[in-house]
Amino acid sequence: MSVNFYAFGPFPGGEPDGEGLHIGQHAGGSRFLMRAHPDHNLTTLADWMTFLRQPHIVIRAEHGVQYSADEMEAAIRERRDSRGVPLRPRWVHGYERPGYHRDSEGIEFCTLEFC
């Protein structure tokens, strides 16, 4: 099962009644996959966290649950599941392809749309 996370606020695409800006996806057994948005200068976890910590930003999962920036960062950084089993990288191969990269902290990103 996977869960997508979105940011809402006063920026293009962040309207409360809209889809929101895709932050990324948590999928069972795998590491969090971040969505890179070069047009918003959101291509690293540091960039994303600066953006998400703004007071007017709301983080919400696709099922409607709201998260704090700290909770979102913890989910993104998780490397083991609740039983202590290591989470798999989302893209074992493919970083050499356009649209996929890891930032300087090793966080996985995709500039292509996914859900």
JSON list of C-alpha atoms in Angstrom, two decimals:
[
{"chain": "A", "resi": 1, "resn": "MET", "atom": "CA", "xyz": [0.00, 0.00, 0.00]},
{"chain": "A", "resi": 2, "resn": "SER", "atom": "CA", "xyz": [1.24, 3.50, -0.76]},
{"chain": "A", "resi": 3, "resn": "VAL", "atom": "CA", "xyz": [0.30, 6.93, 0.51]},
{"chain": "A", "resi": 4, "resn": "ASN", "atom": "CA", "xyz": [0.95, 10.20, -1.32]},
{"chain": "A", "resi": 5, "resn": "PHE", "atom": "CA", "xyz": [1.57, 13.46, 0.54]},
{"chain": "A", "resi": 6, "resn": "TYR", "atom": "CA", "xyz": [0.76, 16.99, -0.66]},
{"chain": "A", "resi": 7, "resn": "ALA", "atom": "CA", "xyz": [1.48, 20.58, 0.38]},
{"chain": "A", "resi": 8, "resn": "PHE", "atom": "CA", "xyz": [-1.19, 23.26, 0.35]},
{"chain": "A", "resi": 9, "resn": "GLY", "atom": "CA", "xyz": [-0.78, 27.00, 0.74]},
{"chain": "A", "resi": 10, "resn": "PRO", "atom": "CA", "xyz": [-0.64, 30.35, -1.06]},
{"chain": "A", "resi": 11, "resn": "PHE", "atom": "CA", "xyz": [1.40, 29.25, -4.06]},
{"chain": "A", "resi": 12, "resn": "PRO", "atom": "CA", "xyz": [0.45, 28.09, -7.57]},
{"chain": "A", "resi": 13, "resn": "GLY", "atom": "CA", "xyz": [-1.09, 24.62, -7.26]},
{"chain": "A", "resi": 14, "resn": "GLY", "atom": "CA", "xyz": [-1.49, 24.83, -3.48]},
{"chain": "A", "resi": 15, "resn": "GLU", "atom": "CA", "xyz": [-5.12, 25.88, -3.34]},
{"chain": "A", "resi": 16, "resn": "PRO", "atom": "CA", "xyz": [-7.02, 24.13, -0.50]},
{"chain": "A", "resi": 17, "resn": "ASP", "atom": "CA", "xyz": [-9.67, 22.80, -2.87]},
{"chain": "A", "resi": 18, "resn": "GLY", "atom": "CA", "xyz": [-7.07, 21.67, -5.43]},
{"chain": "A", "resi": 19, "resn": "GLU", "atom": "CA", "xyz": [-4.77, 18.69, -5.64]},
{"chain": "A", "resi": 20, "resn": "GLY", "atom": "CA", "xyz": [-1.85, 20.35, -3.85]},
{"chain": "A", "resi": 21, "resn": "LEU", "atom": "CA", "xyz": [1.86, 20.16, -4.58]},
{"chain": "A", "resi": 22, "resn": "HIS", "atom": "CA", "xyz": [3.01, 16.54, -4.53]},
{"chain": "A", "resi": 23, "resn": "ILE", "atom": "CA", "xyz": [5.66, 16.02, -1.83]},
{"chain": "A", "resi": 24, "resn": "GLY", "atom": "CA", "xyz": [6.18, 12.33, -2.44]},
{"chain": "A", "resi": 25, "resn": "GLN", "atom": "CA", "xyz": [5.06, 8.84, -1.64]},
{"chain": "A", "resi": 26, "resn": "HIS", "atom": "CA", "xyz": [5.49, 6.35, 1.18]},
{"chain": "A", "resi": 27, "resn": "ALA", "atom": "CA", "xyz": [5.16, 2.74, 0.05]},
{"chain": "A", "resi": 28, "resn": "GLY", "atom": "CA", "xyz": [5.27, -0.26, 2.38]},
{"chain": "A", "resi": 29, "resn": "GLY", "atom": "CA", "xyz": [8.71, -1.86, 2.56]},
{"chain": "A", "resi": 30, "resn": "SER", "atom": "CA", "xyz": [10.37, 0.96, 0.62]},
{"chain": "A", "resi": 31, "resn": "ARG", "atom": "CA", "xyz": [11.97, 4.29, 1.41]},
{"chain": "A", "resi": 32, "resn": "PHE", "atom": "CA", "xyz": [10.02, 7.48, 0.87]},
{"chain": "A", "resi": 33, "resn": "LEU", "atom": "CA", "xyz": [10.26, 8.75, -2.71]},
{"chain": "A", "resi": 34, "resn": "MET", "atom": "CA", "xyz": [10.35, 12.54, -2.97]},
{"chain": "A", "resi": 35, "resn": "ARG", "atom": "CA", "xyz": [8.83, 14.44, -5.86]},
{"chain": "A", "resi": 36, "resn": "ALA", "atom": "CA", "xyz": [11.25, 17.05, -7.22]},
{"chain": "A", "resi": 37, "resn": "HIS", "atom": "CA", "xyz": [9.76, 20.30, -8.52]},
{"chain": "A", "resi": 38, "resn": "PRO", "atom": "CA", "xyz": [12.56, 22.26, -10.24]},
{"chain": "A", "resi": 39, "resn": "ASP", "atom": "CA", "xyz": [10.06, 25.00, -11.14]},
{"chain": "A", "resi": 40, "resn": "HIS", "atom": "CA", "xyz": [9.59, 25.61, -7.38]},
{"chain": "A", "resi": 41, "resn": "ASN", "atom": "CA", "xyz": [13.31, 25.05, -6.56]},
{"chain": "A", "resi": 42, "resn": "LEU", "atom": "CA", "xyz": [12.38, 21.90, -4.62]},
{"chain": "A", "resi": 43, "resn": "THR", "atom": "CA", "xyz": [15.04, 19.35, -5.59]},
{"chain": "A", "resi": 44, "resn": "THR", "atom": "CA", "xyz": [16.63, 18.48, -2.22]},
{"chain": "A", "resi": 45, "resn": "LEU", "atom": "CA", "xyz": [15.29, 17.55, 1.20]},
{"chain": "A", "resi": 46, "resn": "ALA", "atom": "CA", "xyz": [16.78, 20.77, 2.63]},
{"chain": "A", "resi": 47, "resn": "ASP", "atom": "CA", "xyz": [14.85, 22.83, 0.06]},
{"chain": "A", "resi": 48, "resn": "TRP", "atom": "CA", "xyz": [11.65, 20.93, 0.80]},
{"chain": "A", "resi": 49, "resn": "MET", "atom": "CA", "xyz": [11.97, 21.28, 4.57]},
{"chain": "A", "resi": 50, "resn": "THR", "atom": "CA", "xyz": [12.56, 25.03, 4.31]},
{"chain": "A", "resi": 51, "resn": "PHE", "atom": "CA", "xyz": [9.43, 25.24, 2.16]},
{"chain": "A", "resi": 52, "resn": "LEU", "atom": "CA", "xyz": [7.32, 22.96, 4.41]},
{"chain": "A", "resi": 53, "resn": "ARG", "atom": "CA", "xyz": [8.29, 24.78, 7.61]},
{"chain": "A", "resi": 54, "resn": "GLN", "atom": "CA", "xyz": [6.71, 28.01, 6.43]},
{"chain": "A", "resi": 55, "resn": "PRO", "atom": "CA", "xyz": [3.79, 28.89, 8.72]},
{"chain": "A", "resi": 56, "resn": "HIS", "atom": "CA", "xyz": [1.20, 29.01, 5.93]},
{"chain": "A", "resi": 57, "resn": "ILE", "atom": "CA", "xyz": [1.96, 25.54, 4.51]},
{"chain": "A", "resi": 58, "resn": "VAL", "atom": "CA", "xyz": [-0.34, 22.61, 5.31]},
{"chain": "A", "resi": 59, "resn": "ILE", "atom": "CA", "xyz": [0.84, 19.02, 4.74]},
{"chain": "A", "resi": 60, "resn": "ARG", "atom": "CA", "xyz": [-1.83, 16.44, 4.10]},
{"chain": "A", "resi": 61, "resn": "ALA", "atom": "CA", "xyz": [-1.84, 12.80, 3.06]},
{"chain": "A", "resi": 62, "resn": "GLU", "atom": "CA", "xyz": [-4.18, 11.72, 0.29]},
{"chain": "A", "resi": 63, "resn": "HIS", "atom": "CA", "xyz": [-6.52, 10.15, 2.88]},
{"chain": "A", "resi": 64, "resn": "GLY", "atom": "CA", "xyz": [-6.96, 13.55, 4.57]},
{"chain": "A", "resi": 65, "resn": "VAL", "atom": "CA", "xyz": [-4.69, 13.24, 7.62]},
{"chain": "A", "resi": 66, "resn": "GLN", "atom": "CA", "xyz": [-2.65, 16.36, 8.32]},
{"chain": "A", "resi": 67, "resn": "TYR", "atom": "CA", "xyz": [1.05, 16.14, 9.27]},
{"chain": "A", "resi": 68, "resn": "SER", "atom": "CA", "xyz": [3.52, 18.56, 10.80]},
{"chain": "A", "resi": 69, "resn": "ALA", "atom": "CA", "xyz": [6.78, 19.36, 9.01]},
{"chain": "A", "resi": 70, "resn": "ASP", "atom": "CA", "xyz": [8.65, 17.37, 11.70]},
{"chain": "A", "resi": 71, "resn": "GLU", "atom": "CA", "xyz": [6.43, 14.32, 11.17]},
{"chain": "A", "resi": 72, "resn": "MET", "atom": "CA", "xyz": [6.91, 14.58, 7.41]},
{"chain": "A", "resi": 73, "resn": "GLU", "atom": "CA", "xyz": [10.69, 14.84, 7.74]},
{"chain": "A", "resi": 74, "resn": "ALA", "atom": "CA", "xyz": [10.78, 11.81, 10.04]},
{"chain": "A", "resi": 75, "resn": "ALA", "atom": "CA", "xyz": [8.79, 9.76, 7.52]},
{"chain": "A", "resi": 76, "resn": "ILE", "atom": "CA", "xyz": [11.09, 10.82, 4.68]},
{"chain": "A", "resi": 77, "resn": "ARG", "atom": "CA", "xyz": [14.22, 9.92, 6.64]},
{"chain": "A", "resi": 78, "resn": "GLU", "atom": "CA", "xyz": [12.99, 6.50, 7.85]},
{"chain": "A", "resi": 79, "resn": "ARG", "atom": "CA", "xyz": [15.38, 3.71, 6.87]},
{"chain": "A", "resi": 80, "resn": "ARG", "atom": "CA", "xyz": [13.80, 0.85, 8.88]},
{"chain": "A", "resi": 81, "resn": "ASP", "atom": "CA", "xyz": [10.23, -0.29, 9.32]},
{"chain": "A", "resi": 82, "resn": "SER", "atom": "CA", "xyz": [8.49, -0.69, 12.68]},
{"chain": "A", "resi": 83, "resn": "ARG", "atom": "CA", "xyz": [10.06, -4.16, 13.10]},
{"chain": "A", "resi": 84, "resn": "GLY", "atom": "CA", "xyz": [13.58, -2.86, 12.43]},
{"chain": "A", "resi": 85, "resn": "VAL", "atom": "CA", "xyz": [13.79, -4.33, 8.92]},
{"chain": "A", "resi": 86, "resn": "PRO", "atom": "CA", "xyz": [15.72, -2.09, 6.49]},
{"chain": "A", "resi": 87, "resn": "LEU", "atom": "CA", "xyz": [13.54, -0.35, 3.91]},
{"chain": "A", "resi": 88, "resn": "ARG", "atom": "CA", "xyz": [14.44, -0.93, 0.25]},
{"chain": "A", "resi": 89, "resn": "PRO", "atom": "CA", "xyz": [15.60, 1.94, -1.93]},
{"chain": "A", "resi": 90, "resn": "ARG", "atom": "CA", "xyz": [12.80, 2.91, -4.31]},
{"chain": "A", "resi": 91, "resn": "TRP", "atom": "CA", "xyz": [14.97, 3.04, -7.41]},
{"chain": "A", "resi": 92, "resn": "VAL", "atom": "CA", "xyz": [17.80, 0.55, -7.19]},
{"chain": "A", "resi": 93, "resn": "HIS", "atom": "CA", "xyz": [18.68, 1.31, -10.80]},
{"chain": "A", "resi": 94, "resn": "GLY", "atom": "CA", "xyz": [17.85, 4.35, -12.82]},
{"chain": "A", "resi": 95, "resn": "TYR", "atom": "CA", "xyz": [19.58, 7.36, -11.26]},
{"chain": "A", "resi": 96, "resn": "GLU", "atom": "CA", "xyz": [21.53, 7.73, -14.47]},
{"chain": "A", "resi": 97, "resn": "ARG", "atom": "CA", "xyz": [18.23, 8.37, -16.30]},
{"chain": "A", "resi": 98, "resn": "PRO", "atom": "CA", "xyz": [16.78, 11.86, -16.64]},
{"chain": "A", "resi": 99, "resn": "GLY", "atom": "CA", "xyz": [14.24, 12.62, -13.93]},
{"chain": "A", "resi": 100, "resn": "TYR", "atom": "CA", "xyz": [15.79, 10.58, -11.10]},
{"chain": "A", "resi": 101, "resn": "HIS", "atom": "CA", "xyz": [18.40, 11.63, -8.60]},
{"chain": "A", "resi": 102, "resn": "ARG", "atom": "CA", "xyz": [19.57, 11.43, -5.00]},
{"chain": "A", "resi": 103, "resn": "ASP", "atom": "CA", "xyz": [20.34, 14.62, -3.13]},
{"chain": "A", "resi": 104, "resn": "SER", "atom": "CA", "xyz": [23.50, 15.12, -1.06]},
{"chain": "A", "resi": 105, "resn": "GLU", "atom": "CA", "xyz": [21.84, 13.31, 1.88]},
{"chain": "A", "resi": 106, "resn": "GLY", "atom": "CA", "xyz": [20.96, 10.26, -0.23]},
{"chain": "A", "resi": 107, "resn": "ILE", "atom": "CA", "xyz": [17.24, 11.06, -0.37]},
{"chain": "A", "resi": 108, "resn": "GLU", "atom": "CA", "xyz": [15.64, 9.69, -3.53]},
{"chain": "A", "resi": 109, "resn": "PHE", "atom": "CA", "xyz": [13.86, 12.07, -5.93]},
{"chain": "A", "resi": 110, "resn": "CYS", "atom": "CA", "xyz": [11.86, 11.84, -9.10]},
{"chain": "A", "resi": 111, "resn": "THR", "atom": "CA", "xyz": [11.01, 14.87, -11.28]},
{"chain": "A", "resi": 112, "resn": "LEU", "atom": "CA", "xyz": [8.47, 12.85, -13.25]},
{"chain": "A", "resi": 113, "resn": "GLU", "atom": "CA", "xyz": [4.83, 12.67, -12.16]},
{"chain": "A", "resi": 114, "resn": "PHE", "atom": "CA", "xyz": [3.95, 9.56, -10.19]},
{"chain": "A", "resi": 115, "resn": "CYS", "atom": "CA", "xyz": [1.32, 8.50, -7.70]}
]
